[in-house]
Amino acid sequence: MYSTDPINPSKVHLMTRNVGSVDRILRVVIGLTLIVLAATGTVGWWGYLGVLPLVTAAMGWCPPYALFGWNTCGMKKAN
């Protein structure tokens, strides 16, 4: 997925990090919890969707965040 720089639209970024540290930790906790609940039969098959937050935490990039222009990453943008 591509994102463009709002200041310079001709500059294209590939999957710019948009998930911050606290957000990543929460994604790991939620993802693992859902997978464990699904594996123990506490919830249905949908619990295995916990893989999605784990993947986005590992990549540090979330497609819906990119779509809506959200960023929880504390990195400063270079001028």
GROMACS .gro file of C-alpha atoms in nm:
model
   79
    1MET     CA    1   0.000   0.000   0.000
    2TYR     CA    2   0.127   0.343  -0.087
    3SER     CA    3   0.088   0.670   0.100
    4THR     CA    4   0.179   1.013  -0.025
    5ASP     CA    5   0.340   1.297   0.160
    6PRO     CA    6   0.074   1.572   0.209
    7ILE     CA    7   0.338   1.843   0.170
    8ASN     CA    8   0.498   1.690  -0.139
    9PRO     CA    9   0.243   1.463  -0.317
   10SER     CA   10   0.504   1.342  -0.566
   11LYS     CA   11   0.695   1.180  -0.278
   12VAL     CA   12   0.560   0.828  -0.217
   13HIS     CA   13   0.619   0.623   0.099
   14LEU     CA   14   0.580   0.246   0.122
   15MET     CA   15   0.409   0.147   0.446
   16THR     CA   16   0.531   0.433   0.662
   17ARG     CA   17   0.526   0.333   1.030
   18ASN     CA   18   0.204   0.461   1.187
   19VAL     CA   19   0.163   0.245   1.501
   20GLY     CA   20   0.326   0.370   1.822
   21SER     CA   21   0.474   0.173   2.112
   22VAL     CA   22   0.170   0.173   2.341
   23ASP     CA   23  -0.056   0.089   2.048
   24ARG     CA   24   0.173  -0.202   1.951
   25ILE     CA   25   0.174  -0.343   2.305
   26LEU     CA   26  -0.206  -0.328   2.321
   27ARG     CA   27  -0.232  -0.502   1.983
   28VAL     CA   28  -0.005  -0.785   2.101
   29VAL     CA   29  -0.201  -0.831   2.425
   30ILE     CA   30  -0.539  -0.826   2.246
   31GLY     CA   31  -0.418  -1.052   1.965
   32LEU     CA   32  -0.268  -1.313   2.198
   33THR     CA   33  -0.576  -1.304   2.423
   34LEU     CA   34  -0.809  -1.369   2.130
   35ILE     CA   35  -0.595  -1.654   1.998
   36VAL     CA   36  -0.572  -1.820   2.340
   37LEU     CA   37  -0.949  -1.787   2.390
   38ALA     CA   38  -1.010  -1.944   2.049
   39ALA     CA   39  -0.760  -2.224   2.110
   40THR     CA   40  -0.923  -2.314   2.442
   41GLY     CA   41  -1.273  -2.309   2.291
   42THR     CA   42  -1.390  -2.014   2.502
   43VAL     CA   43  -1.480  -1.818   2.187
   44GLY     CA   44  -1.552  -1.934   1.835
   45TRP     CA   45  -1.328  -1.947   1.529
   46TRP     CA   46  -1.338  -1.569   1.503
   47GLY     CA   47  -1.092  -1.552   1.792
   48TYR     CA   48  -0.819  -1.650   1.548
   49LEU     CA   49  -0.864  -1.306   1.394
   50GLY     CA   50  -0.628  -1.209   1.677
   51VAL     CA   51  -0.357  -1.277   1.421
   52LEU     CA   52  -0.440  -0.944   1.254
   53PRO     CA   53  -0.342  -0.721   1.548
   54LEU     CA   54  -0.028  -0.932   1.595
   55VAL     CA   55   0.074  -0.878   1.232
   56THR     CA   56   0.008  -0.503   1.242
   57ALA     CA   57   0.205  -0.478   1.569
   58ALA     CA   58   0.498  -0.666   1.416
   59MET     CA   59   0.498  -0.448   1.104
   60GLY     CA   60   0.434  -0.123   1.290
   61TRP     CA   61   0.188  -0.032   1.015
   62CYS     CA   62  -0.191  -0.047   1.014
   63PRO     CA   63  -0.379  -0.016   0.681
   64PRO     CA   64  -0.690   0.154   0.828
   65TYR     CA   65  -0.464   0.406   1.005
   66ALA     CA   66  -0.300   0.484   0.670
   67LEU     CA   67  -0.640   0.515   0.502
   68PHE     CA   68  -0.769   0.765   0.757
   69GLY     CA   69  -0.436   0.944   0.806
   70TRP     CA   70  -0.400   0.842   1.171
   71ASN     CA   71  -0.062   0.800   1.335
   72THR     CA   72   0.009   0.692   1.693
   73CYS     CA   73   0.382   0.669   1.630
   74GLY     CA   74   0.588   0.924   1.822
   75MET     CA   75   0.838   0.974   1.539
   76LYS     CA   76   0.889   1.332   1.427
   77LYS     CA   77   0.849   1.405   1.058
   78ALA     CA   78   1.163   1.532   0.887
   79ASN     CA   79   1.135   1.868   0.714
   0.00000   0.00000   0.00000
